[in-house]
Amino acid sequence: MKKIFSFLAVVLAALMLTACGAKGQGDSGSKSGGSSKKAAALPSGTLQIKMLDVGQGDAILIRHGKKTILIDTSDIDEKDKLKKRLAEEKVSSFDAVILTHPHADHMGGIDYVLNNFPVAMVYDNGQTAKPKFYTNYLKLLKEKKIKSKTLTAGDVLDFGDGLRFVVFSPTKEMRKDGGMENGKINLNINSIEGRLEFGDFKMMFTGDGEKVTEDSILSRYSADALRSNILKSPHHGSKTSNSDAFLKAVKPEWAVISCGVNNDYHHPHPSVRTKYGKMKIDFYRTDINGNITITTTGKKDDGKLYKITAQKGKKNDQTAY
Ligand SMILES: [Zn+2]
């Protein structure tokens, strides 16, 4: 009898150890590439990522538990759309606003956001710009005493409950260089690029990063560190980004493209749409599909890791403007 009890005790101890081990493992998604300083906590709750239909610009709303995060603030001429979308989403405050780079189609609505919502923290790429929307942004930060921080490759933003954002670009050196290309400054180059991680779910954010940005990231990180389920299509689906090597490393199942109806830049570029097709990357685009929503618990439910839905239209729409 005693033997049976001690056997049971050993089995019980082994079971407990296994359970603890599984819990302690956390997220090992970005172990290679040196991007993660510590493992994230296990995910809890549902994560929702919504690429808002704000015309030609970017605004991506991320919600998890009580946390609300915004990546970019739409175009300077599309503030009304941003205002409408945020009202529809019943947003009352932001825990973090991430500004990928100081171009008017990404930072254009920052004054609206800072003037109308409590914002706990603003992250930018540390690149300065001359336009009024930028100088006004600095003024508002000061006036309203809003905390801000410049993001650099290697930074990890821990939003709690297993949600974090791992920054791949820009590096300090890239920022010092200021995004020089053929003797001219290209502010897209130093866009903040990074991976949002939530359990087994990963999404790559790219701002308007260019091919040189992608090459730099590829030279510093392994494909494992970059691999993502979903890609925020770089630079509104431009052919100056979306390089073969970058797409191969990230290997997304879906790309989501933010672009305006009949935009002057003809985004998303036909060659990018063709490339996505060849690489079996499905896509939605805000000009055709409206808001694009992704939800996930960070683990597979009924065999699915995440759900992606669009307000209207079909996936992989090849309409060209
Ligand atoms: Zn842009």
XYZ file of C-alpha atoms and ligand atoms in Angstrom:
322
model
C 0.000 0.000 0.000
C 2.808 2.388 1.014
C 4.518 1.644 -2.301
C 1.392 2.588 -4.231
C 1.196 5.889 -2.334
C 4.810 6.804 -3.039
C 4.323 5.830 -6.715
C 1.281 8.101 -6.892
C 3.241 10.905 -5.237
C 6.000 10.595 -7.872
C 3.433 10.641 -10.729
C 1.717 13.684 -9.200
C 5.015 15.537 -8.796
C 5.953 14.753 -12.409
C 2.581 16.017 -13.638
C 2.968 19.251 -11.665
C 6.456 19.785 -13.034
C 5.198 19.345 -16.610
C 2.408 21.859 -16.024
C 4.816 24.402 -14.516
C 7.271 23.855 -17.342
C 4.623 24.576 -19.964
C 3.582 27.731 -18.146
C 7.124 28.998 -17.771
C 7.955 28.580 -21.438
C 5.844 31.517 -22.522
C 6.416 32.860 -25.971
C 9.565 31.725 -27.715
C 8.592 33.236 -31.072
C 11.512 35.583 -31.401
C 14.273 33.707 -29.626
C 16.529 34.019 -32.653
C 17.798 37.346 -33.826
C 18.406 38.710 -30.354
C 15.238 40.777 -30.388
C 13.683 39.492 -27.184
C 15.203 40.264 -23.835
C 12.744 38.119 -21.899
C 9.876 35.807 -22.738
C 6.404 37.317 -22.785
C 3.715 36.205 -20.368
C 1.111 33.771 -21.632
C -1.694 35.498 -23.518
C -4.977 36.136 -21.805
C -8.167 37.379 -23.424
C -8.809 38.303 -27.012
C -6.712 40.596 -29.126
C -8.398 42.669 -31.819
C -6.496 44.493 -34.543
C -8.475 46.766 -36.823
C -6.999 48.425 -39.883
C -9.292 51.429 -40.120
C -10.547 52.629 -43.474
C -9.144 56.158 -43.418
C -8.450 56.634 -47.116
C -4.862 57.197 -48.238
C -3.034 56.873 -44.927
C -2.547 54.449 -42.066
C -4.436 54.076 -38.786
C -4.457 50.730 -37.044
C -6.359 50.230 -33.808
C -5.206 47.493 -31.439
C -7.352 46.514 -28.461
C -6.725 43.986 -25.762
C -8.464 43.890 -22.396
C -8.577 47.509 -21.276
C -5.615 48.484 -23.447
C -6.022 50.594 -26.591
C -3.115 51.235 -28.932
C -3.049 53.189 -32.180
C -0.404 52.796 -34.872
C -0.376 55.954 -37.021
C -3.089 58.573 -37.206
C -4.298 58.755 -40.842
C -3.663 61.489 -43.399
C -3.764 65.208 -42.658
C -6.668 65.522 -45.164
C -8.531 62.506 -43.754
C -9.000 63.609 -40.149
C -12.776 63.468 -40.512
C -12.529 59.790 -41.420
C -10.288 59.104 -38.431
C -12.694 60.985 -36.169
C -15.618 58.942 -37.507
C -13.818 55.597 -37.221
C -12.680 56.256 -33.631
C -16.231 57.287 -32.696
C -17.619 54.102 -34.270
C -15.114 52.096 -32.248
C -16.096 54.016 -29.074
C -12.485 54.786 -28.259
C -12.126 56.919 -25.129
C -8.360 56.954 -24.510
C -5.067 55.534 -25.721
C -2.467 53.681 -23.693
C 0.013 54.100 -26.530
C 0.195 55.813 -29.901
C 2.985 54.654 -32.208
C 3.963 57.036 -35.018
C 5.953 55.115 -37.627
C 7.436 58.163 -39.388
C 6.786 61.879 -39.843
C 4.833 61.892 -43.112
C 1.436 63.610 -43.347
C -0.396 60.371 -44.262
C 0.742 58.751 -40.973
C 1.080 61.632 -38.553
C -1.569 63.885 -40.075
C -4.181 63.188 -37.391
C -1.891 63.309 -34.344
C -3.164 66.772 -33.336
C -6.742 65.469 -33.399
C -5.754 62.474 -31.270
C -3.737 64.475 -28.716
C -6.378 67.216 -28.494
C -9.340 64.887 -28.040
C -8.195 61.824 -26.088
C -6.112 61.143 -23.007
C -2.898 59.565 -24.349
C -0.573 57.836 -21.875
C 2.434 57.422 -24.132
C 3.578 58.332 -27.633
C 6.332 56.467 -29.456
C 8.021 57.854 -32.561
C 11.018 56.993 -34.725
C 13.090 59.975 -33.592
C 13.251 61.499 -37.044
C 12.418 65.191 -37.218
C 10.552 66.935 -40.046
C 9.822 70.497 -41.120
C 6.048 70.526 -41.811
C 3.702 72.214 -39.374
C 1.995 68.969 -38.346
C 5.353 67.838 -36.951
C 6.308 71.023 -35.070
C 2.743 71.180 -33.770
C 3.100 67.570 -32.543
C 6.165 68.529 -30.467
C 4.323 71.567 -29.128
C 1.292 69.491 -28.096
C 3.464 66.899 -26.337
C 5.029 69.679 -24.284
C 1.806 71.566 -23.584
C -0.107 68.491 -22.498
C 2.877 66.925 -20.707
C 2.488 63.678 -22.629
C 5.310 61.176 -22.228
C 7.103 60.191 -25.422
C 9.913 57.859 -26.381
C 11.891 57.129 -29.505
C 11.845 53.497 -30.579
C 15.002 51.770 -31.776
C 15.684 48.237 -33.040
C 15.937 45.885 -30.057
C 13.294 47.695 -27.985
C 10.406 45.568 -26.728
C 7.141 47.200 -25.637
C 5.422 44.956 -23.121
C 1.704 45.766 -23.009
C 1.025 43.007 -20.452
C -1.020 39.785 -20.574
C 1.236 38.340 -23.252
C 0.978 41.215 -25.733
C 4.179 42.860 -26.881
C 5.720 44.740 -29.760
C 9.279 43.866 -30.794
C 11.055 46.628 -32.718
C 13.300 45.727 -35.698
C 13.902 49.133 -37.246
C 15.279 51.806 -37.338
C 18.708 51.271 -35.771
C 20.552 54.205 -34.165
C 22.878 54.310 -37.193
C 19.950 54.470 -39.629
C 18.469 57.355 -37.683
C 21.800 59.211 -37.675
C 21.938 58.803 -41.449
C 18.445 60.353 -41.635
C 17.201 58.055 -44.422
C 19.507 59.260 -47.184
C 18.842 57.794 -50.616
C 20.529 59.049 -53.782
C 21.520 62.285 -52.054
C 17.986 62.982 -50.851
C 16.234 62.265 -47.575
C 13.544 59.608 -47.826
C 11.643 59.676 -44.525
C 10.029 56.305 -45.306
C 13.319 54.467 -44.791
C 13.407 54.925 -41.030
C 9.786 53.886 -40.462
C 9.265 51.920 -37.281
C 8.996 48.254 -38.233
C 8.258 45.595 -35.671
C 6.324 42.481 -34.785
C 3.257 42.391 -32.565
C 3.339 39.109 -30.670
C 0.495 37.466 -28.800
C 1.014 33.795 -27.968
C 1.315 31.901 -31.233
C -0.006 34.873 -33.224
C 2.409 37.297 -34.882
C 1.793 40.345 -37.045
C 4.470 42.396 -38.804
C 4.048 46.165 -38.877
C 6.034 48.098 -41.437
C 4.932 51.715 -41.786
C 6.223 52.884 -45.167
C 9.566 51.060 -44.827
C 11.411 50.699 -48.127
C 13.459 47.848 -49.616
C 16.606 49.200 -47.898
C 14.750 49.006 -44.576
C 13.789 45.421 -45.354
C 17.386 44.567 -46.358
C 18.691 46.031 -43.113
C 16.204 43.996 -41.059
C 17.058 40.824 -42.991
C 20.770 41.376 -42.304
C 20.143 41.615 -38.562
C 17.373 39.102 -37.848
C 16.714 35.473 -38.719
C 13.613 34.465 -40.682
C 12.316 32.859 -37.457
C 12.333 36.201 -35.683
C 10.420 37.812 -38.568
C 7.950 35.062 -39.465
C 4.399 36.377 -39.058
C 0.843 35.248 -39.731
C -0.139 38.652 -41.065
C 1.810 41.443 -42.719
C 0.803 45.102 -42.678
C 1.649 45.631 -46.325
C 4.645 47.985 -46.373
C 4.075 51.447 -47.867
C 0.423 50.884 -48.878
C 1.409 47.972 -51.166
C 4.183 49.840 -52.984
C 6.679 48.086 -55.257
C 9.530 50.035 -53.615
C 8.928 47.801 -50.590
C 7.614 44.221 -50.465
C 10.901 42.707 -51.640
C 10.939 38.979 -52.441
C 13.471 38.245 -49.686
C 11.465 40.120 -47.045
C 8.194 38.429 -47.997
C 9.922 35.034 -48.006
C 11.261 35.604 -44.485
C 8.018 36.980 -43.030
C 6.022 34.346 -44.956
C 2.596 35.747 -44.061
C -0.674 34.006 -44.847
C -2.348 37.405 -45.232
C -1.340 40.946 -46.094
C -3.524 43.914 -45.152
C -3.186 47.023 -47.277
C -4.230 50.521 -46.242
C -4.842 52.736 -49.267
C -7.300 55.299 -50.559
C -9.819 54.834 -53.359
C -8.337 56.025 -56.644
C -5.160 57.225 -54.930
C -2.558 59.210 -56.899
C 0.138 56.654 -56.198
C -1.762 53.701 -57.714
C -1.353 51.731 -54.485
C -1.408 48.773 -54.169
C 0.932 48.284 -57.103
C -0.131 45.589 -59.621
C 3.266 43.867 -59.372
C 2.843 43.566 -55.583
C -0.646 42.114 -55.986
C 0.720 39.605 -58.515
C 3.593 38.753 -56.185
C 1.195 38.162 -53.291
C -0.778 35.819 -55.556
C 2.328 33.853 -56.558
C 3.452 33.591 -52.937
C -0.030 32.503 -51.840
C -0.506 35.551 -49.653
C -4.192 36.513 -49.471
C -4.955 40.181 -49.058
C -7.606 42.683 -48.110
C -7.311 46.385 -48.980
C -9.129 49.192 -47.212
C -10.094 51.009 -50.456
C -12.170 47.996 -51.550
C -12.816 46.128 -48.303
C -13.329 48.940 -45.759
C -12.219 48.195 -42.197
C -10.236 44.974 -41.862
C -10.498 43.166 -38.522
C -8.311 40.442 -37.070
C -9.178 38.677 -33.812
C -7.156 36.076 -31.965
C -6.786 34.493 -28.545
C -3.137 33.744 -29.286
C -3.839 30.038 -29.559
C -5.779 27.789 -31.884
C -9.527 27.707 -31.275
C -11.408 25.122 -33.358
C -8.182 24.667 -35.322
C -7.838 28.360 -36.161
C -5.280 30.736 -34.684
C -7.024 33.926 -35.838
C -10.006 35.228 -37.728
C -9.736 37.923 -40.384
C -12.817 39.678 -41.736
C -13.526 42.666 -43.934
C -16.455 45.076 -43.893
C -17.276 44.485 -47.573
C -16.061 42.968 -50.830
C -13.947 39.937 -51.578
C -10.356 39.048 -50.775
C -7.557 39.447 -53.358
C -9.439 42.107 -55.348
C -7.265 43.069 -58.319
C -9.035 46.355 -59.105
C -6.488 48.862 -60.387
C -6.729 52.624 -60.233
Zn 2.331 56.352 -46.168
